Amino acid sequence: IDDMPVESILLALNNCALELLDRVSLQDWVYALNDFESQRLNPLAWYPKKGSHSTLDDGTIISDIFLAVNRCRHTITTASSPTANFNLLASLPSGISAFYYLREAIKQWVISEIASFSIDASLRTARIVKFVTMISVCHDEMAIYGIEKLELFKDKFLARPYKPQMAIPSFVERAVVSALIAPESRAFTKAWNDAAKVIGKPADSIQTLLSHKPAKNSQAVGSANRDSKSIGLLPCIGWILESILEIEYNVPDRLFSSQLILNFEKRTLIYELIQSFKRWPLVCPRTGVESTVDMKFLLSRHMLPTNPEFRFIKEFAAKENMKYRSPSSSHNNMAAQNRKVFPRLIHAEQEKIKRDSREREKLEREARDRQLGMQRRINEEARVKEKMMKEPPANPTTSTAIRSKSTNSPSSNNAVSNMLSKFPTAKPSLAINLINSAITIEHSRTKRDHVFKIISEEGGQYLLQAIDRQDMLSWVKAITDAAKEGAARRFTVLVEDARKEMVGQISNRSSNSAVERSNMDVRVLSKERSSIFGVELSTLMKCENGDYSLPVIVEKCLQEVEERGLYEVGIYRISGMASAIEQLRRSFNDDCESVDLSSERWGDINAISGVLKQWLRELPEPVLTFELYNDFIAAAAIEDYDTRLIEIKNLVVKLPTPNYILLKRLIEHLEMITDYEDVNHMYASNLAIVFGPTLIRPPSGPLCFATSMANLGQQQAIVKNLILQYHWIFDVEKEVEQDDPQ
């Protein structure tokens, strides 16, 4: 960079931005605009969480629109996960988000040039002067092509006032400025103060340094007649996003005179702003400047420079600042050398952080108050309803007399009709199984308000719309409570049925003769041999020659999923129809060998995956045995990654032979599922959530459920490590080498 002309560097960086501009379509802007509009539903999205900023001057990061978009969160409120959120930048189209990554690449490159450990203070000062000159060149050119160059501003308006001479910032200018004001660059106070002396302006802010006008014969500029040439700098896309957000938040959606008339001027403003940005290279083309520098490596994320951690840069800068301090210099000179860089920017940023923190606390307090008020109303309504239901019925004779005297009373007729309305007189046209269902509030459905979705355990999805938000929340709460109550009742019924069946079997066996008991034992034994659900692995997998082979149900299900389920979105996460799973279960129990999963009868691949999960759940002992449960949980808690994997591998080797064979084939299958994770969206972590509680669970006992819930994260971590390190844990490469010595 020391021998590169400023115009060549600017042109090379600008060419990278122009290359990204060609990739952005109008549809990308529509998607981005939709994301920005959805952010208006959550007022807390743009405010950073408390404690996410450094309170020290040295570590204060000066924020801009790119940092705000990166920190902004899309919040999704659901009944099962009320705090789920994701990054706004990740939701933007790739064509627009690519500008953010290019800006980060330029920023890291500039920081690496300034904070390099291989240069001395004088060369560092020269580089700072060159970058400041670069910003000055950008500022001068964009001032020539001012804001009036955009057709939008000739006869339209923005929400914010602007000066006619206001310049549009260029993309390269803002990227370089973000690097110069970064904490890594500000740490070298000696070099910055020396650069300020060379420029002749104090380093209080960027604006004071921009008034620097380099000499025409300056080597840093590298061109004696740059004023007659234009680089054709592209405006900063961050400035476009700022303008769109100002229009979104300040220009009303409907006209003030009538709330029934849409304000199409708002959409026109945004559209013309985007079109002006796309046509900018045609309005302000470059003339007579050619670049001899190639900066295309900044477009590749794999070739970016890796900067040291900030604490190492800070230590190196402190040593350099002390090294070049003259012992005989006066107190004023020493103070000038140690003067902090950009104190105004740092102070303004810290004040902004305080304001944002106070505003966020205010909004959170208001949201809590609204939630508490809503909860109080719901509880009050529930108490009134409960009180009405607990009132004792009236005396029959008295009620008959009253009814005979007030047959013509309209109030009594209304009361009777209200009571009768609580009891349906006809069969429902549709019944939804709420047991183990998931209820989600659909914020993304902008066409209809107050919509929520029910996903049943069979995989069915139902969209329901409420009258208002309070009614929707009441329905969500009622459905959630009903689902929990139904699950508890079903569990109680199953336990009671099993107890009655066991008592009946014991009484029948005690009343029969010895011959009848022996015949019954033979019949039960034959039935157990034909059944494959709830059977010990050692019994089910043992062959006549004493070896072990995979159960037929496992081999058939895995093979069928590998043939037509690898591209299925949500495979193993989405459950099939309960009726289809039950039919397939009976077919496997009747004659496992004759089941043909490729037939049209079993066309639902989720039913096949569901019956496999059911078979694994009903094993008397999980694949990762009860004996090794505590050892596996302890291994998952080991912090060191290598030690944790070695311990897991040692425990896998200790498994019984049938368990090891089944586990290896199953993990091989799950590892194959992750090969297509870009299509099926089933990553190793998702598969671990599904199979964690199935493959490893605590022994039966009064604290079984509590133990399983407490160790749920460790159970999932075990399965995730098995999938990610399948080849190493099961020594797949060694087996291949033994099978094929060549």
XYZ file of C-alpha atoms in Angstrom:
742
model
C 0.000 0.000 0.000
C 2.914 2.368 0.597
C 3.726 2.618 -3.139
C 0.121 2.586 -4.415
C -1.487 5.829 -5.636
C -4.611 6.871 -3.781
C -6.760 7.001 -6.949
C -5.742 3.465 -7.906
C -6.691 2.115 -4.490
C -10.007 3.981 -4.533
C -10.827 2.799 -8.035
C -10.012 -0.821 -7.165
C -12.187 -0.726 -4.054
C -14.973 1.036 -5.938
C -14.864 -1.614 -8.686
C -15.561 -4.261 -6.047
C -18.646 -2.339 -4.931
C -19.812 -1.850 -8.539
C -19.498 -5.580 -9.113
C -21.860 -6.216 -6.196
C -24.289 -3.567 -7.474
C -24.947 -5.610 -10.613
C -26.067 -8.564 -8.465
C -28.820 -6.678 -6.592
C -32.245 -7.037 -8.208
C -35.428 -5.097 -7.556
C -36.886 -8.208 -5.933
C -34.055 -8.140 -3.380
C -35.047 -4.609 -2.430
C -38.691 -5.682 -2.079
C -37.694 -8.479 0.307
C -35.476 -6.113 2.299
C -38.275 -3.540 2.505
C -40.616 -6.230 3.837
C -38.083 -7.094 6.561
C -37.749 -3.439 7.554
C -41.531 -3.051 7.748
C -41.834 -6.101 9.990
C -39.307 -4.510 12.362
C -41.861 -1.813 13.163
C -43.892 -4.447 15.025
C -41.136 -4.805 17.628
C -39.973 -1.448 19.043
C -37.166 -3.136 21.025
C -35.494 -4.655 17.969
C -33.219 -1.695 17.196
C -32.101 -1.136 20.791
C -29.072 -3.215 21.880
C -29.334 -5.265 25.027
C -27.877 -3.937 28.254
C -24.224 -4.833 28.732
C -23.534 -5.452 25.028
C -21.283 -2.348 24.779
C -17.928 -1.559 26.312
C -17.970 1.305 28.803
C -14.237 2.027 28.403
C -13.018 4.672 25.982
C -10.463 2.347 24.391
C -13.034 -0.351 23.635
C -15.918 1.857 22.498
C -17.074 0.913 18.998
C -18.497 3.798 16.966
C -21.813 2.552 15.591
C -23.265 3.094 12.131
C -26.125 1.688 10.059
C -24.210 -1.504 9.226
C -23.550 -2.242 12.886
C -27.181 -1.443 13.739
C -28.512 -3.883 11.124
C -26.091 -6.554 12.302
C -27.177 -6.145 15.940
C -30.878 -5.840 15.176
C -32.916 -8.931 15.976
C -35.984 -10.372 14.279
C -38.151 -11.526 17.209
C -40.591 -14.428 16.819
C -43.019 -15.083 19.658
C -44.368 -18.605 19.905
C -46.129 -20.593 22.589
C -43.305 -23.105 22.765
C -40.397 -20.671 22.364
C -41.330 -17.154 23.492
C -37.802 -15.744 23.130
C -36.712 -17.194 19.761
C -35.020 -14.636 17.545
C -32.598 -14.383 14.673
C -30.357 -11.801 13.088
C -31.880 -9.192 10.752
C -28.770 -9.235 8.576
C -29.221 -12.978 8.021
C -32.766 -12.396 6.754
C -31.738 -9.817 4.149
C -31.231 -11.021 0.555
C -27.707 -12.114 -0.257
C -27.280 -9.350 -2.847
C -27.752 -6.645 -0.199
C -25.973 -8.414 2.657
C -22.937 -8.848 0.368
C -22.297 -5.098 0.719
C -22.043 -5.561 4.487
C -19.427 -8.296 4.095
C -17.461 -6.209 1.572
C -17.545 -3.277 3.979
C -16.234 -5.565 6.747
C -13.519 -6.852 4.406
C -12.334 -3.318 3.568
C -12.448 -2.406 7.246
C -10.351 -5.402 8.296
C -7.882 -4.770 5.472
C -7.363 -1.121 6.492
C -6.968 -2.138 10.147
C -4.396 -4.767 9.177
C -2.382 -2.125 7.302
C -2.482 0.387 10.180
C -2.125 -2.039 13.108
C 0.550 -4.192 11.502
C 3.187 -5.445 13.944
C 5.874 -5.434 11.224
C 6.102 -1.655 10.647
C 7.468 1.181 12.744
C 5.686 4.286 13.987
C 6.825 6.530 11.114
C 5.499 4.178 8.435
C 2.301 3.749 10.426
C 1.914 7.538 10.486
C 2.413 7.706 6.715
C -0.281 5.088 6.169
C -2.718 6.972 8.389
C -2.048 10.149 6.388
C -2.657 8.218 3.154
C -5.995 6.850 4.362
C -7.072 10.307 5.569
C -6.121 11.663 2.146
C -8.177 8.882 0.596
C -11.229 9.967 2.599
C -10.639 13.581 1.588
C -10.549 12.588 -2.100
C -13.828 10.700 -1.692
C -15.420 13.628 0.109
C -14.344 16.120 -2.556
C -15.656 14.035 -5.439
C -19.002 13.256 -3.798
C -19.374 16.977 -3.016
C -19.154 17.705 -6.756
C -21.906 15.168 -7.401
C -24.141 16.385 -4.610
C -27.512 15.248 -3.451
C -29.233 17.196 -6.211
C -27.841 14.659 -8.710
C -30.485 12.226 -7.498
C -33.676 12.897 -9.444
C -35.604 12.044 -6.297
C -34.561 15.275 -4.571
C -35.470 17.664 -7.355
C -39.182 17.765 -6.600
C -39.647 15.199 -3.803
C -38.967 15.284 -0.098
C -37.429 13.148 2.616
C -38.589 13.015 6.216
C -35.380 14.655 7.401
C -34.332 18.185 6.382
C -31.169 18.471 4.317
C -28.977 21.192 2.960
C -28.740 21.706 -0.826
C -24.943 21.338 -0.632
C -25.166 18.114 1.354
C -22.921 15.407 -0.121
C -23.831 11.765 -0.405
C -21.218 9.558 1.301
C -19.513 6.986 -0.878
C -19.350 3.321 0.018
C -15.540 3.235 0.083
C -15.378 6.396 2.199
C -17.604 4.987 4.931
C -15.787 1.654 4.930
C -12.377 3.333 5.366
C -13.744 5.706 8.020
C -15.135 2.766 10.008
C -11.626 1.286 10.073
C -9.906 4.527 11.074
C -12.239 5.105 14.037
C -12.129 1.460 15.145
C -10.577 0.708 18.575
C -7.735 -1.232 16.905
C -6.692 1.860 14.958
C -7.254 4.358 17.776
C -4.907 2.401 20.046
C -1.848 3.850 18.228
C -2.148 7.351 19.711
C 1.490 8.256 18.930
C 1.068 7.593 15.215
C -2.280 9.399 15.105
C -0.944 12.511 16.840
C 2.055 12.578 14.494
C -0.330 12.253 11.546
C -2.380 15.145 12.903
C 0.797 17.260 12.957
C 1.533 16.357 9.327
C -2.017 17.225 8.290
C -2.061 20.314 10.456
C -5.419 19.554 12.042
C -6.283 18.055 15.446
C -7.521 14.460 15.546
C -10.699 15.354 17.431
C -13.066 14.032 14.790
C -13.138 12.920 11.187
C -14.659 16.228 10.091
C -11.677 18.226 11.337
C -9.310 15.984 9.391
C -11.388 16.170 6.196
C -10.548 19.853 5.831
C -7.002 18.694 4.980
C -6.140 19.505 1.364
C -3.103 17.534 0.127
C -0.636 19.173 -2.173
C -0.982 18.411 -5.849
C 2.570 17.147 -6.071
C 2.088 14.897 -3.034
C 3.250 11.351 -3.537
C 0.305 10.124 -1.489
C -2.077 11.560 -4.020
C -0.125 10.279 -6.970
C -1.814 12.449 -9.585
C -1.146 16.080 -10.375
C -4.477 16.694 -12.029
C -6.895 14.584 -10.029
C -9.398 17.477 -9.837
C -10.047 17.081 -13.562
C -10.748 13.363 -13.270
C -13.615 11.444 -11.736
C -13.344 8.047 -10.091
C -17.099 7.432 -10.245
C -17.510 6.439 -6.604
C -20.640 4.482 -5.737
C -22.855 5.959 -2.987
C -22.919 4.051 0.269
C -25.734 1.510 0.394
C -25.875 2.162 4.136
C -26.972 5.724 3.381
C -29.732 4.312 1.151
C -30.871 2.001 3.958
C -30.879 4.916 6.410
C -33.069 6.932 4.048
C -35.468 4.000 3.555
C -35.777 3.542 7.313
C -36.438 7.251 7.825
C -39.201 7.096 5.228
C -40.617 3.934 6.827
C -40.752 5.363 10.325
C -41.627 9.000 9.566
C -43.843 9.025 6.477
C -47.347 7.757 7.371
C -48.869 4.727 5.637
C -52.201 6.521 5.299
C -53.070 10.127 4.581
C -53.784 12.349 7.550
C -57.042 13.639 6.071
C -58.563 10.177 5.824
C -57.295 7.008 7.430
C -58.997 5.011 4.657
C -56.757 6.354 1.877
C -53.325 4.795 1.413
C -50.329 7.081 1.038
C -48.824 5.896 -2.249
C -46.320 8.748 -2.066
C -44.417 6.720 0.534
C -43.875 3.793 -1.845
C -42.995 6.181 -4.659
C -40.306 7.804 -2.529
C -38.678 4.480 -1.713
C -38.903 3.216 -5.292
C -37.342 6.344 -6.787
C -34.609 6.304 -4.157
C -33.687 2.721 -5.084
C -33.818 3.454 -8.818
C -31.606 6.523 -8.386
C -29.063 4.387 -6.537
C -29.070 1.800 -9.340
C -28.676 4.493 -12.040
C -25.875 6.345 -10.222
C -22.995 4.851 -12.295
C -24.707 6.212 -15.428
C -25.232 9.685 -13.959
C -21.712 10.029 -12.534
C -19.373 7.846 -14.635
C -15.623 7.757 -14.139
C -13.375 9.472 -16.680
C -9.711 9.006 -17.416
C -8.690 6.981 -14.356
C -7.363 3.458 -14.600
C -6.476 1.252 -11.656
C -3.264 -0.717 -11.493
C -4.254 -2.377 -8.209
C -6.248 -5.593 -7.838
C -8.441 -5.706 -4.709
C -10.798 -8.480 -5.856
C -9.576 -10.684 -3.014
C -11.793 -8.643 -0.701
C -14.837 -10.216 -2.378
C -13.772 -13.645 -1.122
C -14.352 -14.306 2.563
C -11.673 -17.023 2.566
C -8.803 -14.687 1.580
C -9.327 -11.902 4.099
C -6.507 -10.907 6.460
C -6.753 -12.256 9.986
C -6.096 -9.536 12.535
C -4.867 -10.310 16.068
C -7.200 -9.949 19.012
C -7.770 -6.430 20.283
C -5.974 -7.081 23.568
C -2.771 -8.029 21.701
C -3.038 -4.957 19.473
C -3.613 -2.797 22.540
C -0.512 -4.187 24.284
C 1.642 -3.694 21.171
C 0.354 -0.133 20.699
C 1.070 0.728 24.341
C 4.668 -0.453 23.969
C 5.094 1.551 20.763
C 3.616 4.680 22.334
C 6.044 4.381 25.266
C 9.018 3.494 23.076
C 8.927 6.639 20.965
C 8.261 8.983 23.878
C 11.241 11.287 24.423
C 12.414 11.374 28.078
C 13.628 14.966 27.754
C 10.441 16.281 26.187
C 8.359 18.758 28.085
C 5.131 17.995 29.858
C 3.081 19.650 27.116
C 4.772 17.620 24.384
C 4.215 14.394 26.309
C 0.567 15.284 26.799
C 0.227 15.989 23.079
C 1.767 12.626 22.221
C -0.630 10.814 24.566
C -3.739 12.751 23.535
C -6.594 10.350 22.819
C -7.877 10.069 19.286
C -11.419 11.154 18.319
C -12.567 12.088 21.855
C -15.678 13.810 20.496
C -16.799 10.698 18.636
C -16.205 8.510 21.675
C -18.100 10.870 23.973
C -21.016 11.141 21.544
C -21.177 7.347 21.164
C -21.176 6.786 24.918
C -23.968 9.326 25.339
C -25.911 7.552 22.600
C -25.450 4.220 24.391
C -26.824 5.737 27.596
C -29.846 7.183 25.764
C -30.558 3.877 24.035
C -30.254 2.021 27.325
C -32.721 4.357 29.032
C -35.130 4.143 26.122
C -34.949 0.347 26.066
C -35.628 0.165 29.805
C -38.626 2.437 29.322
C -40.044 0.317 26.500
C -39.440 -2.914 28.421
C -41.198 -1.474 31.461
C -44.188 -0.450 29.356
C -44.327 -3.903 27.752
C -44.224 -5.579 31.172
C -47.018 -3.342 32.426
C -49.178 -4.210 29.424
C -48.465 -7.910 29.892
C -49.311 -7.762 33.597
C -52.529 -5.905 32.889
C -53.524 -8.460 30.302
C -52.677 -11.307 32.662
C -54.761 -9.713 35.432
C -57.757 -9.453 33.118
C -57.383 -13.080 32.058
C -57.108 -14.237 35.673
C -60.113 -12.143 36.677
C -62.212 -13.609 33.884
C -61.098 -17.103 34.836
C -62.071 -16.520 38.485
C -65.510 -15.236 37.463
C -66.122 -18.254 35.245
C -64.912 -20.635 37.933
C -67.207 -18.978 40.479
C -70.186 -19.324 38.149
C -69.461 -23.013 37.596
C -69.189 -23.670 41.352
C -72.604 -22.145 42.186
C -75.002 -24.886 43.456
C -78.055 -25.679 41.298
C -81.421 -24.315 42.461
C -84.155 -26.453 44.157
C -86.172 -28.261 41.430
C -89.549 -27.280 42.905
C -88.493 -23.691 43.367
C -86.982 -23.469 39.904
C -90.165 -24.951 38.427
C -92.288 -22.377 40.202
C -90.045 -19.544 39.147
C -89.948 -20.829 35.601
C -93.754 -21.043 35.476
C -94.075 -17.466 36.704
C -91.482 -15.987 34.371
C -91.973 -17.815 31.105
C -92.425 -14.544 29.294
C -89.409 -12.828 30.900
C -86.771 -11.967 28.253
C -83.975 -12.015 30.830
C -84.727 -15.611 31.766
C -84.794 -16.607 28.121
C -81.375 -15.003 27.571
C -79.926 -16.802 30.588
C -81.208 -20.145 29.345
C -79.865 -19.505 25.851
C -76.459 -18.549 27.266
C -76.296 -21.753 29.271
C -77.394 -23.888 26.320
C -74.775 -22.256 24.103
C -72.032 -23.812 26.242
C -73.149 -27.313 25.310
C -72.924 -28.175 21.595
C -75.969 -29.901 20.145
C -74.326 -31.129 16.903
C -71.194 -33.080 16.062
C -68.213 -30.940 15.022
C -67.210 -30.975 11.366
C -63.511 -31.136 12.271
C -61.703 -32.334 15.380
C -58.049 -31.493 16.077
C -55.873 -33.653 18.305
C -54.231 -31.184 20.701
C -52.092 -33.721 22.601
C -48.374 -32.917 22.121
C -49.312 -30.129 19.700
C -47.356 -26.907 19.107
C -49.052 -23.499 18.985
C -47.330 -20.693 17.083
C -48.357 -17.060 16.658
C -47.962 -16.173 12.975
C -46.440 -12.673 12.909
C -45.285 -13.087 9.311
C -48.815 -13.286 7.904
C -49.379 -9.627 7.146
C -52.562 -10.160 5.089
C -54.529 -11.261 8.147
C -54.132 -10.139 11.733
C -54.259 -12.210 14.930
C -53.517 -15.545 13.223
C -52.075 -18.505 15.109
C -51.148 -21.990 13.924
C -51.626 -25.401 15.535
C -49.267 -28.229 14.546
C -50.602 -31.570 15.775
C -48.445 -34.550 16.710
C -49.572 -36.227 13.463
C -48.042 -33.356 11.459
C -51.272 -31.560 10.537
C -51.158 -27.761 10.396
C -54.200 -25.577 11.093
C -54.440 -21.782 10.817
C -56.953 -20.011 13.068
C -57.816 -16.314 13.285
C -59.042 -14.537 16.413
C -61.042 -11.323 16.754
C -58.251 -9.307 18.377
C -54.886 -9.825 20.061
C -56.369 -10.410 23.526
C -58.753 -13.013 22.129
C -55.846 -14.675 20.301
C -53.731 -14.882 23.462
C -56.697 -16.313 25.363
C -57.165 -19.018 22.741
C -53.442 -19.839 22.725
C -53.449 -20.186 26.515
C -56.605 -22.315 26.521
C -55.305 -24.619 23.775
C -51.924 -24.975 25.498
C -53.599 -25.898 28.796
C -55.900 -28.365 27.036
C -52.933 -29.995 25.300
C -51.104 -30.463 28.616
C -54.229 -31.821 30.315
C -54.897 -34.222 27.445
C -51.328 -35.523 27.507
C -51.536 -36.103 31.266
C -54.877 -37.898 30.939
C -53.618 -40.134 28.146
C -50.573 -41.061 30.187
C -52.782 -41.858 33.204
C -55.119 -43.994 31.099
C -52.242 -45.934 29.552
C -50.717 -46.628 32.958
C -54.076 -47.737 34.368
C -54.765 -50.012 31.389
C -51.342 -51.597 31.749
C -51.931 -52.152 35.460
C -55.325 -53.760 34.866
C -53.908 -55.971 32.139
C -51.080 -57.109 34.415
C -53.494 -57.868 37.284
C -55.747 -59.806 34.925
C -52.878 -61.881 33.598
C -51.737 -62.738 37.128
C -55.237 -63.786 38.228
C -55.796 -65.897 35.120
C -52.494 -67.658 35.532
C -53.186 -68.450 39.188
C -56.635 -69.939 38.389
C -55.558 -72.203 35.538
C -53.986 -75.606 35.898
C -50.338 -76.330 35.416
C -50.967 -77.694 31.935
C -52.960 -74.655 30.942
C -50.242 -72.383 32.333
C -47.606 -74.178 30.309
C -49.713 -73.915 27.156
C -50.220 -70.220 27.843
C -46.477 -69.759 28.303
C -45.904 -71.425 24.949
C -48.437 -69.172 23.246
C -47.023 -66.055 24.907
C -43.498 -67.061 23.965
C -44.479 -67.601 20.359
C -46.245 -64.240 20.342
C -43.200 -62.512 21.813
C -41.007 -64.102 19.193
C -43.249 -62.792 16.393
C -43.403 -59.301 17.923
C -40.461 -56.982 17.346
C -41.552 -54.023 19.511
C -40.468 -53.977 23.137
C -38.042 -56.907 22.711
C -34.470 -57.008 24.038
C -31.812 -56.351 21.409
C -29.852 -59.449 22.400
C -32.939 -61.596 21.686
C -34.014 -59.808 18.526
C -30.601 -59.568 16.849
C -29.143 -62.996 17.722
C -28.703 -65.394 14.809
C -28.614 -69.180 14.839
C -24.818 -69.243 14.469
C -24.399 -67.026 17.549
C -23.596 -63.798 15.669
C -25.707 -60.643 15.682
C -27.428 -58.979 12.735
C -29.466 -55.812 12.394
C -33.209 -56.157 13.023
C -35.215 -56.341 9.821
C -37.297 -53.292 10.755
C -34.163 -51.182 11.195
C -32.574 -52.284 7.930
C -35.760 -51.766 5.928
C -36.627 -48.382 7.425
C -33.107 -46.983 7.085
C -32.780 -48.225 3.520
C -36.127 -46.709 2.518
C -35.296 -43.342 4.108
C -31.925 -43.314 2.348
C -33.625 -44.006 -0.989
C -36.402 -41.405 -0.893
C -36.097 -39.386 2.314
C -32.729 -37.648 2.115
C -34.268 -34.649 0.339
C -37.358 -34.557 2.573
C -37.514 -31.301 4.555
C -37.698 -32.034 8.284
C -37.121 -35.785 7.985
C -37.350 -37.392 11.469
C -38.490 -34.043 12.890
C -41.924 -34.130 11.244
C -44.022 -37.071 12.377
C -46.274 -39.034 10.035
C -49.963 -39.747 10.511
C -50.635 -41.697 13.698
C -52.972 -44.096 11.872
C -50.341 -44.893 9.231
C -47.674 -45.466 11.903
C -50.000 -47.817 13.813
C -50.822 -49.813 10.653
C -47.142 -50.136 9.804
C -46.399 -51.209 13.362
C -48.992 -54.001 13.159
C -47.621 -55.108 9.795
C -44.109 -55.412 11.211
C -45.409 -57.319 14.240
C -47.438 -59.735 12.075
C -44.749 -60.574 9.519
C -41.671 -58.399 9.449
C -40.121 -60.070 6.406
C -43.129 -59.526 4.135
C -43.401 -55.755 4.676
C -42.643 -53.889 1.445
C -41.968 -50.245 2.286
C -41.634 -49.284 -1.390
C -45.326 -49.987 -2.058
C -47.828 -47.160 -2.486
C -49.444 -48.117 0.818
C -46.445 -46.711 2.674
C -45.948 -43.629 0.505
C -45.549 -41.289 3.488
C -41.841 -41.358 4.314
C -42.563 -39.632 7.638
C -44.650 -42.635 8.708
C -41.651 -44.910 8.070
C -39.333 -42.665 10.070
C -42.002 -42.430 12.772
C -42.316 -46.203 13.223
C -38.514 -46.467 13.503
C -38.471 -43.834 16.263
C -41.326 -45.650 17.997
C -39.421 -48.942 17.869
C -36.370 -47.283 19.434
C -38.474 -45.680 22.176
C -40.098 -48.994 23.132
C -36.833 -50.877 23.598
C -36.697 -52.237 27.172
C -33.207 -50.763 27.434
C -31.957 -47.893 25.254
C -29.163 -48.367 22.747
C -26.785 -46.522 25.103
C -27.424 -48.776 28.085
C -28.622 -47.887 31.579
C -25.322 -49.100 33.007
C -23.328 -46.484 31.082
C -25.857 -43.640 31.432
C -24.018 -41.745 34.177
C -20.680 -42.226 32.393
C -22.048 -40.776 29.143
C -23.554 -37.781 30.955
C -20.242 -37.147 32.735
C -18.360 -37.409 29.429
C -20.657 -34.850 27.795
C -19.861 -32.382 30.593
C -16.085 -32.456 29.931
C -15.003 -29.008 28.739
C -11.938 -30.016 26.727
C -13.105 -31.065 23.259
C -10.467 -33.740 22.579
C -10.783 -35.288 26.034
C -14.559 -35.384 25.674
C -14.409 -37.214 22.344
C -11.868 -39.747 23.617
C -14.059 -40.532 26.631
C -17.155 -40.935 24.428
C -15.261 -43.273 22.119
C -14.091 -45.406 25.059
C -17.672 -45.674 26.345
C -19.005 -46.657 22.916
C -16.510 -49.521 22.794
C -17.860 -50.774 26.153
C -21.373 -51.235 24.736
C -22.684 -54.794 24.274
C -22.157 -56.209 20.798
C -25.773 -55.862 19.564
C -25.991 -52.310 20.899
C -22.714 -51.381 19.199
C -23.809 -52.835 15.850
C -27.161 -51.043 15.952
C -25.646 -47.737 17.108
C -23.004 -47.767 14.383
C -25.530 -48.380 11.602
C -27.920 -45.757 12.980
C -25.231 -43.057 13.366
C -23.958 -43.864 9.873
C -27.478 -43.232 8.610
C -27.826 -39.944 10.525
C -24.437 -38.806 9.257
C -25.736 -39.452 5.732
C -28.785 -37.294 6.519
C -26.481 -34.376 7.388
C -24.808 -34.672 3.969
C -28.028 -33.214 2.546
C -28.657 -30.706 5.350
C -28.818 -27.808 2.897
C -31.960 -29.397 1.434
C -33.628 -31.226 4.325
C -32.598 -28.647 6.987
C -31.767 -31.460 9.411
C -28.395 -30.567 10.877
C -26.564 -32.640 13.454
C -27.991 -30.487 16.237
C -31.553 -31.021 14.964
C -31.094 -34.779 14.730
C -29.602 -34.787 18.238
C -32.744 -33.103 19.560
C -34.887 -35.839 17.985
C -32.784 -38.891 18.894
C -31.108 -37.710 22.116
C -33.869 -38.728 24.565
C -34.453 -41.928 22.551
C -30.942 -43.356 22.358
C -29.947 -42.482 25.924
C -32.291 -42.214 28.904
C -31.971 -42.802 32.661
C -33.104 -46.038 34.344
C -36.730 -46.303 35.418
C -37.555 -44.878 38.822
C -39.428 -42.126 40.636
C -36.884 -39.520 39.488
C -36.564 -40.796 35.924
C -38.414 -37.916 34.278
C -36.695 -35.239 36.369
C -33.269 -36.748 35.652
C -33.988 -36.904 31.936
C -35.076 -33.268 31.832
C -32.039 -32.149 33.846
C -29.640 -33.976 31.512
C -31.453 -33.191 28.269
C -28.635 -31.003 26.973
C -25.984 -33.656 27.696
C -28.080 -36.323 25.963
C -28.305 -34.199 22.848
C -24.583 -33.365 23.009
C -23.692 -37.081 23.058
C -25.706 -37.821 19.905
C -24.411 -34.690 18.161
C -20.781 -35.677 18.811
C -21.476 -39.207 17.575
C -22.840 -37.832 14.293
C -20.114 -35.250 13.718
C -17.258 -37.639 14.603
C -18.771 -40.852 13.216
C -15.726 -41.927 11.169
C -13.307 -41.423 14.063
C -15.417 -42.883 16.878
C -16.271 -46.070 14.980
C -12.855 -46.361 13.221
C -14.430 -46.426 9.772
C -11.162 -45.653 7.975
C -9.372 -48.546 9.680
C -12.132 -50.935 8.651
C -11.868 -49.754 5.051
C -8.091 -50.265 5.091
C -8.509 -53.775 6.494
C -11.094 -54.659 3.854
C -8.971 -53.209 1.047
C -5.225 -53.486 1.868
C -4.289 -51.865 -1.445
